[in-house]
């Protein structure tokens, strides 16, 4: 059940992140809208992932690396099923260009690390104190 809950939380975080990414195009501040969207997502993923981890750990327990892997894989699958075909391909992009972009993998790593750090500082440390 924890893995199903992790997938659901990952989906919620993906919806939030995708919303920030898409909304950034509505307010052009930089000359490069793709760079702007990546920067907005890189900043927005921190509180979104932290909130998702907080929601998950209220009722479930997995190690931080396991939860991080599940939520990141959930985001990658949702990107492959929704983001790329409906947002990237119509703009002339490809699956290859989307998934080979360094910004994509940097944000995925950041996402994973935020979840692992939440687990390390909020969950693991509180378990150690209670023993």
PDB file of C-alpha atoms in Angstrom:
ATOM      1  CA  UNK A   1       0.000   0.000   0.000  1.00  0.00           C
ATOM      2  CA  UNK A   2       2.922   2.360   0.651  1.00  0.00           C
ATOM      3  CA  UNK A   3       4.027   2.078  -2.979  1.00  0.00           C
ATOM      4  CA  UNK A   4       0.541   2.920  -4.264  1.00  0.00           C
ATOM      5  CA  UNK A   5       0.453   5.910  -1.920  1.00  0.00           C
ATOM      6  CA  UNK A   6       3.908   6.943  -3.183  1.00  0.00           C
ATOM      7  CA  UNK A   7       2.674   6.805  -6.796  1.00  0.00           C
ATOM      8  CA  UNK A   8      -0.373   8.916  -5.907  1.00  0.00           C
ATOM      9  CA  UNK A   9       1.798  11.485  -4.109  1.00  0.00           C
ATOM     10  CA  UNK A  10       4.189  11.448  -7.085  1.00  0.00           C
ATOM     11  CA  UNK A  11       1.257  12.167  -9.389  1.00  0.00           C
ATOM     12  CA  UNK A  12       0.145  15.082  -7.247  1.00  0.00           C
ATOM     13  CA  UNK A  13       3.660  16.528  -7.223  1.00  0.00           C
ATOM     14  CA  UNK A  14       3.848  16.052 -11.000  1.00  0.00           C
ATOM     15  CA  UNK A  15       0.568  17.966 -11.454  1.00  0.00           C
ATOM     16  CA  UNK A  16       1.890  20.828  -9.321  1.00  0.00           C
ATOM     17  CA  UNK A  17       5.241  20.874 -11.110  1.00  0.00           C
ATOM     18  CA  UNK A  18       3.639  20.717 -14.555  1.00  0.00           C
ATOM     19  CA  UNK A  19       1.338  23.567 -13.590  1.00  0.00           C
ATOM     20  CA  UNK A  20       4.260  25.774 -12.573  1.00  0.00           C
ATOM     21  CA  UNK A  21       6.143  24.798 -15.735  1.00  0.00           C
ATOM     22  CA  UNK A  22       3.191  25.615 -18.009  1.00  0.00           C
ATOM     23  CA  UNK A  23       2.251  28.797 -16.125  1.00  0.00           C
ATOM     24  CA  UNK A  24       5.769  30.165 -16.548  1.00  0.00           C
ATOM     25  CA  UNK A  25       5.091  30.529 -20.283  1.00  0.00           C
ATOM     26  CA  UNK A  26       2.251  32.953 -19.506  1.00  0.00           C
ATOM     27  CA  UNK A  27       4.637  35.483 -17.945  1.00  0.00           C
ATOM     28  CA  UNK A  28       7.604  35.905 -20.295  1.00  0.00           C
ATOM     29  CA  UNK A  29      10.429  37.468 -18.336  1.00  0.00           C
ATOM     30  CA  UNK A  30      13.422  35.941 -20.138  1.00  0.00           C
ATOM     31  CA  UNK A  31      14.187  35.827 -23.853  1.00  0.00           C
ATOM     32  CA  UNK A  32      14.352  32.024 -23.697  1.00  0.00           C
ATOM     33  CA  UNK A  33      10.945  30.729 -22.515  1.00  0.00           C
ATOM     34  CA  UNK A  34      12.209  27.146 -22.170  1.00  0.00           C
ATOM     35  CA  UNK A  35      15.029  28.250 -19.866  1.00  0.00           C
ATOM     36  CA  UNK A  36      12.535  30.300 -17.873  1.00  0.00           C
ATOM     37  CA  UNK A  37      10.213  27.285 -17.515  1.00  0.00           C
ATOM     38  CA  UNK A  38      13.116  25.081 -16.403  1.00  0.00           C
ATOM     39  CA  UNK A  39      14.199  27.665 -13.818  1.00  0.00           C
ATOM     40  CA  UNK A  40      10.653  28.053 -12.496  1.00  0.00           C
ATOM     41  CA  UNK A  41      10.294  24.276 -12.212  1.00  0.00           C
ATOM     42  CA  UNK A  42      13.700  23.941 -10.537  1.00  0.00           C
ATOM     43  CA  UNK A  43      12.610  26.415  -7.858  1.00  0.00           C
ATOM     44  CA  UNK A  44       9.026  25.136  -7.554  1.00  0.00           C
ATOM     45  CA  UNK A  45      10.025  21.491  -7.199  1.00  0.00           C
ATOM     46  CA  UNK A  46      11.673  22.138  -3.834  1.00  0.00           C
ATOM     47  CA  UNK A  47       8.559  23.070  -1.823  1.00  0.00           C
ATOM     48  CA  UNK A  48       6.377  20.738  -3.922  1.00  0.00           C
ATOM     49  CA  UNK A  49       8.576  17.703  -3.266  1.00  0.00           C
ATOM     50  CA  UNK A  50       8.936  18.656   0.408  1.00  0.00           C
ATOM     51  CA  UNK A  51       5.146  18.922   0.732  1.00  0.00           C
ATOM     52  CA  UNK A  52       4.652  15.609  -1.069  1.00  0.00           C
ATOM     53  CA  UNK A  53       7.127  13.863   1.228  1.00  0.00           C
ATOM     54  CA  UNK A  54       5.419  15.416   4.246  1.00  0.00           C
ATOM     55  CA  UNK A  55       2.019  14.147   3.088  1.00  0.00           C
ATOM     56  CA  UNK A  56       3.420  10.681   2.351  1.00  0.00           C
ATOM     57  CA  UNK A  57       5.217  10.228   5.666  1.00  0.00           C
ATOM     58  CA  UNK A  58       2.162  11.183   7.730  1.00  0.00           C
ATOM     59  CA  UNK A  59       0.629   7.757   7.080  1.00  0.00           C
ATOM     60  CA  UNK A  60       3.229   5.618   5.296  1.00  0.00           C
ATOM     61  CA  UNK A  61       6.830   4.621   5.600  1.00  0.00           C
ATOM     62  CA  UNK A  62       9.450   3.864   2.980  1.00  0.00           C
ATOM     63  CA  UNK A  63      13.097   4.798   2.959  1.00  0.00           C
ATOM     64  CA  UNK A  64      13.832   8.171   1.407  1.00  0.00           C
ATOM     65  CA  UNK A  65      15.713   6.744  -1.574  1.00  0.00           C
ATOM     66  CA  UNK A  66      12.845   4.316  -2.313  1.00  0.00           C
ATOM     67  CA  UNK A  67      10.199   7.033  -2.086  1.00  0.00           C
ATOM     68  CA  UNK A  68      12.366   9.363  -4.159  1.00  0.00           C
ATOM     69  CA  UNK A  69      12.837   6.741  -6.869  1.00  0.00           C
ATOM     70  CA  UNK A  70       9.107   6.003  -7.009  1.00  0.00           C
ATOM     71  CA  UNK A  71       8.015   9.641  -7.267  1.00  0.00           C
ATOM     72  CA  UNK A  72      10.688  10.482  -9.853  1.00  0.00           C
ATOM     73  CA  UNK A  73       9.768   7.426 -11.947  1.00  0.00           C
ATOM     74  CA  UNK A  74       6.105   8.417 -11.660  1.00  0.00           C
ATOM     75  CA  UNK A  75       6.972  11.872 -12.999  1.00  0.00           C
ATOM     76  CA  UNK A  76       9.013  10.398 -15.858  1.00  0.00           C
ATOM     77  CA  UNK A  77       6.157   8.082 -16.859  1.00  0.00           C
ATOM     78  CA  UNK A  78       3.612  10.915 -16.708  1.00  0.00           C
ATOM     79  CA  UNK A  79       5.944  13.106 -18.766  1.00  0.00           C
ATOM     80  CA  UNK A  80       6.214  10.334 -21.373  1.00  0.00           C
ATOM     81  CA  UNK A  81       2.442   9.793 -21.461  1.00  0.00           C
ATOM     82  CA  UNK A  82       1.180  13.377 -21.167  1.00  0.00           C
ATOM     83  CA  UNK A  83       3.791  16.146 -21.259  1.00  0.00           C
ATOM     84  CA  UNK A  84       5.714  15.098 -24.347  1.00  0.00           C
ATOM     85  CA  UNK A  85       2.846  14.116 -26.675  1.00  0.00           C
ATOM     86  CA  UNK A  86       0.555  16.996 -25.722  1.00  0.00           C
ATOM     87  CA  UNK A  87       2.957  19.862 -24.985  1.00  0.00           C
ATOM     88  CA  UNK A  88       6.372  19.125 -26.487  1.00  0.00           C
ATOM     89  CA  UNK A  89       5.611  17.375 -29.793  1.00  0.00           C
ATOM     90  CA  UNK A  90       3.044  19.988 -30.953  1.00  0.00           C
ATOM     91  CA  UNK A  91       5.737  22.642 -30.460  1.00  0.00           C
ATOM     92  CA  UNK A  92       8.168  20.725 -32.689  1.00  0.00           C
ATOM     93  CA  UNK A  93      10.008  18.851 -29.950  1.00  0.00           C
ATOM     94  CA  UNK A  94      10.619  15.135 -29.687  1.00  0.00           C
ATOM     95  CA  UNK A  95      10.801  12.518 -26.967  1.00  0.00           C
ATOM     96  CA  UNK A  96      14.536  12.432 -27.530  1.00  0.00           C
ATOM     97  CA  UNK A  97      14.976  16.189 -27.152  1.00  0.00           C
ATOM     98  CA  UNK A  98      12.863  16.223 -23.996  1.00  0.00           C
ATOM     99  CA  UNK A  99      14.465  13.268 -22.236  1.00  0.00           C
ATOM    100  CA  UNK A 100      18.020  14.040 -23.320  1.00  0.00           C
ATOM    101  CA  UNK A 101      17.944  17.634 -22.069  1.00  0.00           C
ATOM    102  CA  UNK A 102      20.408  18.122 -19.201  1.00  0.00           C
ATOM    103  CA  UNK A 103      17.889  20.364 -17.403  1.00  0.00           C
ATOM    104  CA  UNK A 104      15.412  17.468 -17.264  1.00  0.00           C
ATOM    105  CA  UNK A 105      17.889  15.190 -15.493  1.00  0.00           C
ATOM    106  CA  UNK A 106      19.169  17.946 -13.189  1.00  0.00           C
ATOM    107  CA  UNK A 107      15.603  18.672 -12.065  1.00  0.00           C
ATOM    108  CA  UNK A 108      14.921  14.928 -11.649  1.00  0.00           C
ATOM    109  CA  UNK A 109      18.042  14.628  -9.474  1.00  0.00           C
ATOM    110  CA  UNK A 110      17.021  17.700  -7.481  1.00  0.00           C
ATOM    111  CA  UNK A 111      13.555  16.175  -6.966  1.00  0.00           C
ATOM    112  CA  UNK A 112      15.079  12.915  -5.734  1.00  0.00           C
ATOM    113  CA  UNK A 113      17.443  14.720  -3.379  1.00  0.00           C
ATOM    114  CA  UNK A 114      14.695  16.883  -1.836  1.00  0.00           C
ATOM    115  CA  UNK A 115      12.697  13.747  -0.988  1.00  0.00           C
ATOM    116  CA  UNK A 116      15.766  11.973   0.409  1.00  0.00           C
ATOM    117  CA  UNK A 117      16.721  15.036   2.479  1.00  0.00           C
ATOM    118  CA  UNK A 118      13.185  15.302   3.861  1.00  0.00           C
ATOM    119  CA  UNK A 119      13.381  11.661   4.907  1.00  0.00           C
ATOM    120  CA  UNK A 120      16.856  12.125   6.401  1.00  0.00           C
ATOM    121  CA  UNK A 121      16.052  15.222   8.442  1.00  0.00           C
ATOM    122  CA  UNK A 122      12.382  14.698   9.306  1.00  0.00           C
ATOM    123  CA  UNK A 123      11.802  10.945   9.384  1.00  0.00           C
ATOM    124  CA  UNK A 124      15.082   9.149   9.982  1.00  0.00           C
ATOM    125  CA  UNK A 125      16.281  11.618  12.615  1.00  0.00           C
ATOM    126  CA  UNK A 126      12.966  11.451  14.515  1.00  0.00           C
ATOM    127  CA  UNK A 127      13.136   7.638  14.478  1.00  0.00           C
ATOM    128  CA  UNK A 128      16.657   7.771  15.912  1.00  0.00           C
ATOM    129  CA  UNK A 129      15.548  10.160  18.672  1.00  0.00           C
ATOM    130  CA  UNK A 130      12.651   7.919  19.688  1.00  0.00           C
ATOM    131  CA  UNK A 131      14.924   4.889  20.234  1.00  0.00           C
TER     132      UNK A 131
END
